[in-house]
Amino acid sequence: METILPLLLGYGNSLLRFPVEGNVSSLFRLQSTLRWHEFLAGLIRVNKLSNSLEFDTDIYKFYAEALTDVEDQSKSYNCSVRIKNINCLALEILEENLPGLNVSTDLKENKKKPRALRLSNEKMKEETKEEPTFEICNQSKHAEILAGIDIDRCAESLKRSRKTQLLKCLETKIHFVPIIKSHTDPKLGDCSYLDTCHKLKTCKYLHYYQTVPTLAANKPPPPNSPTLEVLASYTKGEPISKTLCKQLPAQWINCDVRKLNFNRLGKFAAIIADPPWNIHTNSIESNETELLKIPVDQIQDEGIFLLWVTVRSTSIGRAWLLENGYTVSSELIWVKTNQLGRNICTGRTGHWLNHSKEHLLVGIKGRCTWLQRGLFDDIILASTRETGRKPDELYVMVEKMVGEHARKLEIFGKQHNVRPGWLTIGNQLEGNNVVEDLI
Amino acid sequence: MSKVEVAHPTEKRTTTNSNSNKVSILLRNKFKQKYLAMNSAFPNHYSHPSKKSKQKFIVNKSSKDYFKNDHTNQFIHTGKRPIENIRNIENPVSGYPKLQRLLSLKQDQINKYRSKPFGARVPTEKMVETIDRWVSKQKLTFDVIMIGGLSENQFIYPLLLNLQLDKLCSKPGFLFFWASTQQVQQLTRLLESSSWGGKFRRSEELVFLPVGRDSKYIPDKNDIPEESLLQQKQWHCWMCITGTVRRSTDSHLIHCNVNTDIIVENTLMTSSCNNIVPISMYELVENFSSSTRRLHILPASVGLEHSLKLRPGWVIVGPDVLVDNFDPSVYKQEISSVGSNVPSTDEIDLLRPKSPNRRLSYC
Ligand SMILES: [Zn+2]
Ligand SMILES: [Zn+2]
């Protein structure tokens, strides 16, 4: 039924998933059960259906309510922010009905975001230390010139030859300089493995050095406060423990996951698993994987379960999550990049097609009112490292969603996965390190 | 901005609201100052005079020293979406001249051996019946069938359940099935429960990623993510195989590892063309299977946001098809003159990625 509804309502109005009569009062009666955008969509539809005069007055009423509502949530936010947070559809209505309303570009950019989400984003920004990022230079001429000179003394030779523009570019952008050895054949193009190539001494394809503006090279810690304290000016539904509890140090237990007594571990807000999928046939029945034996109900009452899957295991992973009471609401894609910041496109990495990404199923159990939703896109863009190693960006995202203070577990983790705030278990860890009173 | 604030009567009420409001504004400003002080270290360092004499960049030669941008951190602070940082959006194979050459040779060859574009205008409610007729009366089969596109409304479960895809698709044959993240669960069920589903094996999962805030391809744009944890910025396409095909021995039927399992929206192309499936998706399918008998089923209207263009080498069926020129007998004639497969050439065979001989391929 769900899928046909938008059809019935006509494609252009696909966001409207309920019937609306031709008057505003019927809509206001529904107000308490509707979501914001639905209410607004209804308002637009009513306007189109009835073309009535009462619409205008109701718009003012609605506008006032919108402002109060936003203010309740933002408390200390100033007026302009409040208006920014008004839903895009309200803006469309307002633009139509209030001639002279000057919608700034900033407003237009933000109008797609719901109000609560905008506040969450602002808050996340306040709580996160900014890392420097640099653009990558796209001028092939720059790489060419740099390839032709002694890279270790390039600054001097560039100054001598008065190539000030290139020099300036080097100070602000990342460059990739082709390494031309006697065995290199530049016509062949880039090596599929680039900086991870094991045959650098004989490989005929192109490999690259990197130049980076100095700031990135010796990133100093801020002089006074080494870490940014978590103190945003308002909260948005987080548990009080966030301010009271300290983040736990990295903990890990070397164990056979199949034999571990999960009852002793306690409960976790977030669990990541990167199971060793041993799947050689397509039949679900014959698949035996260690993951399926984990008594997940013993370690999570409500929270998120993030499961790395492959093309062959995605259906099994999905079914397993559903069986254990999760809904799979999102799928996160890790878009793999190479040294040059390009999405990997070669290397016979998959059976039928090359694989340039990996999939992470996102399962949610319980209501999880404390969860920060909608903060991120369902995409991680990160370069590949050792075989099988997943990007660290995922941890940051999870920490923002469930909180740094929350208990988090990684199953089938390796030593490079241990991290403050996380308990890592697996059979390839170096001993144990547990500070909590667990076992 | 100020214009609105002054002009609007409701504004007064909210600004002169409560004292607690003023207190929190004060607190907030205090926090802001503290925050700025803490973060000032890095911008100051950047233009520090003592560093003036030194070279302002360094050369990294070892991969363990490489600096990598943290696109998640960047997103938090600037709002720039991670996907926008990919450097090969406009030319996915840049840096690989051999692959580039292979792709252009293959497209040349595909263009030489293709039927003219065919369209069949069939309303949603007549779709099942039409396919039934094609199967039983006209004995039509296709080697490649694509279903749906970048639009939620194309996925109509009861309709898809009743399509005789197993009979319409020859063996070996390939199915490319589009769905949004929310619909993947239903797609799984469809493949497990429908009469035709059991005959298709899920073999690859393709993903299409829209680029840019205003992309026409962002799924369910106006939906607030109340149920989902992440903002949806992806489309899924399952590639399913029926019958037996081996990548090591069947190079007359398929060429493997030419394309990847990701299509990133090429904004250069989509700014002028908002087709219901990206053109690069058609190309991917054509590069993979050499078959000339290709069908694209669009069960529902494509709507106002997207357009639907016919494509040479394809039969496109759906309610919004403009040119209704499909006639099964004419089509059969056309295919018999074109040939049922695009032949390869020596150079293509030389350039295409091949599977190592020893590793036995599995299906
Ligand atoms: Zn440059
Ligand atoms: Zn190499």
PDB file of N, CA and C in Angstrom, chain A residues 77 118-130 228-229 232 234 375 400, chain B residues 31-32 35 39 73-79:
ATOM      1  N   TYR A  77      18.909  31.148  20.201  1.00  0.00           N
ATOM      2  CA  TYR A  77      19.223  31.544  18.832  1.00  0.00           C
ATOM      3  C   TYR A  77      18.592  32.865  18.456  1.00  0.00           C
ATOM      4  N   ARG A 118      19.003  21.380  11.753  1.00  0.00           N
ATOM      5  CA  ARG A 118      19.920  22.519  11.669  1.00  0.00           C
ATOM      6  C   ARG A 118      20.591  22.782  13.005  1.00  0.00           C
ATOM      7  N   LEU A 119      19.801  22.679  14.059  1.00  0.00           N
ATOM      8  CA  LEU A 119      20.351  22.890  15.395  1.00  0.00           C
ATOM      9  C   LEU A 119      21.377  21.810  15.734  1.00  0.00           C
ATOM     10  N   SER A 120      21.064  20.579  15.393  1.00  0.00           N
ATOM     11  CA  SER A 120      22.003  19.494  15.647  1.00  0.00           C
ATOM     12  C   SER A 120      23.319  19.739  14.921  1.00  0.00           C
ATOM     13  N   ASN A 121      23.201  20.211  13.693  1.00  0.00           N
ATOM     14  CA  ASN A 121      24.403  20.472  12.914  1.00  0.00           C
ATOM     15  C   ASN A 121      25.258  21.566  13.542  1.00  0.00           C
ATOM     16  N   GLU A 122      24.603  22.621  13.991  1.00  0.00           N
ATOM     17  CA  GLU A 122      25.319  23.724  14.631  1.00  0.00           C
ATOM     18  C   GLU A 122      26.047  23.221  15.870  1.00  0.00           C
ATOM     19  N   LYS A 123      25.340  22.383  16.614  1.00  0.00           N
ATOM     20  CA  LYS A 123      25.867  21.858  17.860  1.00  0.00           C
ATOM     21  C   LYS A 123      27.076  20.961  17.594  1.00  0.00           C
ATOM     22  N   MET A 124      26.945  20.121  16.605  1.00  0.00           N
ATOM     23  CA  MET A 124      28.037  19.204  16.252  1.00  0.00           C
ATOM     24  C   MET A 124      29.279  20.003  15.870  1.00  0.00           C
ATOM     25  N   LYS A 125      29.054  21.086  15.164  1.00  0.00           N
ATOM     26  CA  LYS A 125      30.158  21.939  14.740  1.00  0.00           C
ATOM     27  C   LYS A 125      30.866  22.520  15.958  1.00  0.00           C
ATOM     28  N   GLU A 126      30.075  22.982  16.937  1.00  0.00           N
ATOM     29  CA  GLU A 126      30.652  23.562  18.138  1.00  0.00           C
ATOM     30  C   GLU A 126      31.473  22.547  18.917  1.00  0.00           C
ATOM     31  N   GLU A 127      31.042  21.292  18.873  1.00  0.00           N
ATOM     32  CA  GLU A 127      31.680  20.273  19.700  1.00  0.00           C
ATOM     33  C   GLU A 127      32.863  19.581  19.023  1.00  0.00           C
ATOM     34  N   THR A 128      33.113  19.914  17.775  1.00  0.00           N
ATOM     35  CA  THR A 128      34.139  19.180  17.043  1.00  0.00           C
ATOM     36  C   THR A 128      35.296  20.094  16.665  1.00  0.00           C
ATOM     37  N   LYS A 129      36.486  19.618  16.912  1.00  0.00           N
ATOM     38  CA  LYS A 129      37.673  20.375  16.557  1.00  0.00           C
ATOM     39  C   LYS A 129      37.844  20.341  15.037  1.00  0.00           C
ATOM     40  N   GLU A 130      38.140  21.485  14.485  1.00  0.00           N
ATOM     41  CA  GLU A 130      38.282  21.534  13.036  1.00  0.00           C
ATOM     42  C   GLU A 130      39.670  21.071  12.609  1.00  0.00           C
ATOM     43  N   LEU A 228      39.289  19.821  22.864  1.00  0.00           N
ATOM     44  CA  LEU A 228      38.155  20.734  22.907  1.00  0.00           C
ATOM     45  C   LEU A 228      37.107  20.174  23.855  1.00  0.00           C
ATOM     46  N   GLU A 229      36.777  20.949  24.859  1.00  0.00           N
ATOM     47  CA  GLU A 229      35.763  20.484  25.803  1.00  0.00           C
ATOM     48  C   GLU A 229      34.404  20.443  25.131  1.00  0.00           C
ATOM     49  N   ALA A 232      28.429  22.675  24.353  1.00  0.00           N
ATOM     50  CA  ALA A 232      27.599  23.473  23.478  1.00  0.00           C
ATOM     51  C   ALA A 232      26.635  24.266  24.339  1.00  0.00           C
ATOM     52  N   TYR A 234      23.487  24.574  24.267  1.00  0.00           N
ATOM     53  CA  TYR A 234      22.159  24.026  24.531  1.00  0.00           C
ATOM     54  C   TYR A 234      22.234  22.525  24.305  1.00  0.00           C
ATOM     55  N   LEU A 375      22.277  13.502  10.920  1.00  0.00           N
ATOM     56  CA  LEU A 375      23.452  14.375  10.947  1.00  0.00           C
ATOM     57  C   LEU A 375      24.292  14.231   9.685  1.00  0.00           C
ATOM     58  N   LYS A 400      29.218  10.823  17.137  1.00  0.00           N
ATOM     59  CA  LYS A 400      28.320  11.980  17.065  1.00  0.00           C
ATOM     60  C   LYS A 400      26.863  11.547  17.221  1.00  0.00           C
TER      61      LYS A 400
ATOM     62  N   PHE B  31      30.332  31.551  25.787  1.00  0.00           N
ATOM     63  CA  PHE B  31      30.847  30.295  25.237  1.00  0.00           C
ATOM     64  C   PHE B  31      31.561  30.524  23.909  1.00  0.00           C
ATOM     65  N   LYS B  32      30.960  31.330  23.103  1.00  0.00           N
ATOM     66  CA  LYS B  32      31.520  31.614  21.779  1.00  0.00           C
ATOM     67  C   LYS B  32      32.941  32.155  21.900  1.00  0.00           C
ATOM     68  N   TYR B  35      35.289  29.494  22.979  1.00  0.00           N
ATOM     69  CA  TYR B  35      35.487  28.581  21.870  1.00  0.00           C
ATOM     70  C   TYR B  35      36.473  29.148  20.850  1.00  0.00           C
ATOM     71  N   ASN B  39      40.242  27.774  19.638  1.00  0.00           N
ATOM     72  CA  ASN B  39      40.497  27.349  18.269  1.00  0.00           C
ATOM     73  C   ASN B  39      41.416  28.271  17.485  1.00  0.00           C
ATOM     74  N   ASN B  73      35.114  15.399   8.876  1.00  0.00           N
ATOM     75  CA  ASN B  73      35.373  16.609   9.664  1.00  0.00           C
ATOM     76  C   ASN B  73      35.059  17.858   8.837  1.00  0.00           C
ATOM     77  N   GLN B  74      35.474  17.818   7.599  1.00  0.00           N
ATOM     78  CA  GLN B  74      35.223  18.939   6.688  1.00  0.00           C
ATOM     79  C   GLN B  74      33.716  19.179   6.541  1.00  0.00           C
ATOM     80  N   PHE B  75      32.970  18.100   6.455  1.00  0.00           N
ATOM     81  CA  PHE B  75      31.517  18.223   6.319  1.00  0.00           C
ATOM     82  C   PHE B  75      30.905  18.871   7.556  1.00  0.00           C
ATOM     83  N   ILE B  76      31.396  18.439   8.737  1.00  0.00           N
ATOM     84  CA  ILE B  76      30.874  18.994   9.986  1.00  0.00           C
ATOM     85  C   ILE B  76      31.076  20.512  10.020  1.00  0.00           C
ATOM     86  N   HIS B  77      32.255  20.954   9.549  1.00  0.00           N
ATOM     87  CA  HIS B  77      32.573  22.371   9.695  1.00  0.00           C
ATOM     88  C   HIS B  77      32.163  23.251   8.522  1.00  0.00           C
ATOM     89  N   THR B  78      32.150  22.695   7.338  1.00  0.00           N
ATOM     90  CA  THR B  78      31.842  23.550   6.187  1.00  0.00           C
ATOM     91  C   THR B  78      30.539  23.168   5.503  1.00  0.00           C
ATOM     92  N   GLY B  79      30.029  21.970   5.795  1.00  0.00           N
ATOM     93  CA  GLY B  79      28.815  21.535   5.123  1.00  0.00           C
ATOM     94  C   GLY B  79      29.065  20.971   3.735  1.00  0.00           C
TER      95      GLY B  79
END
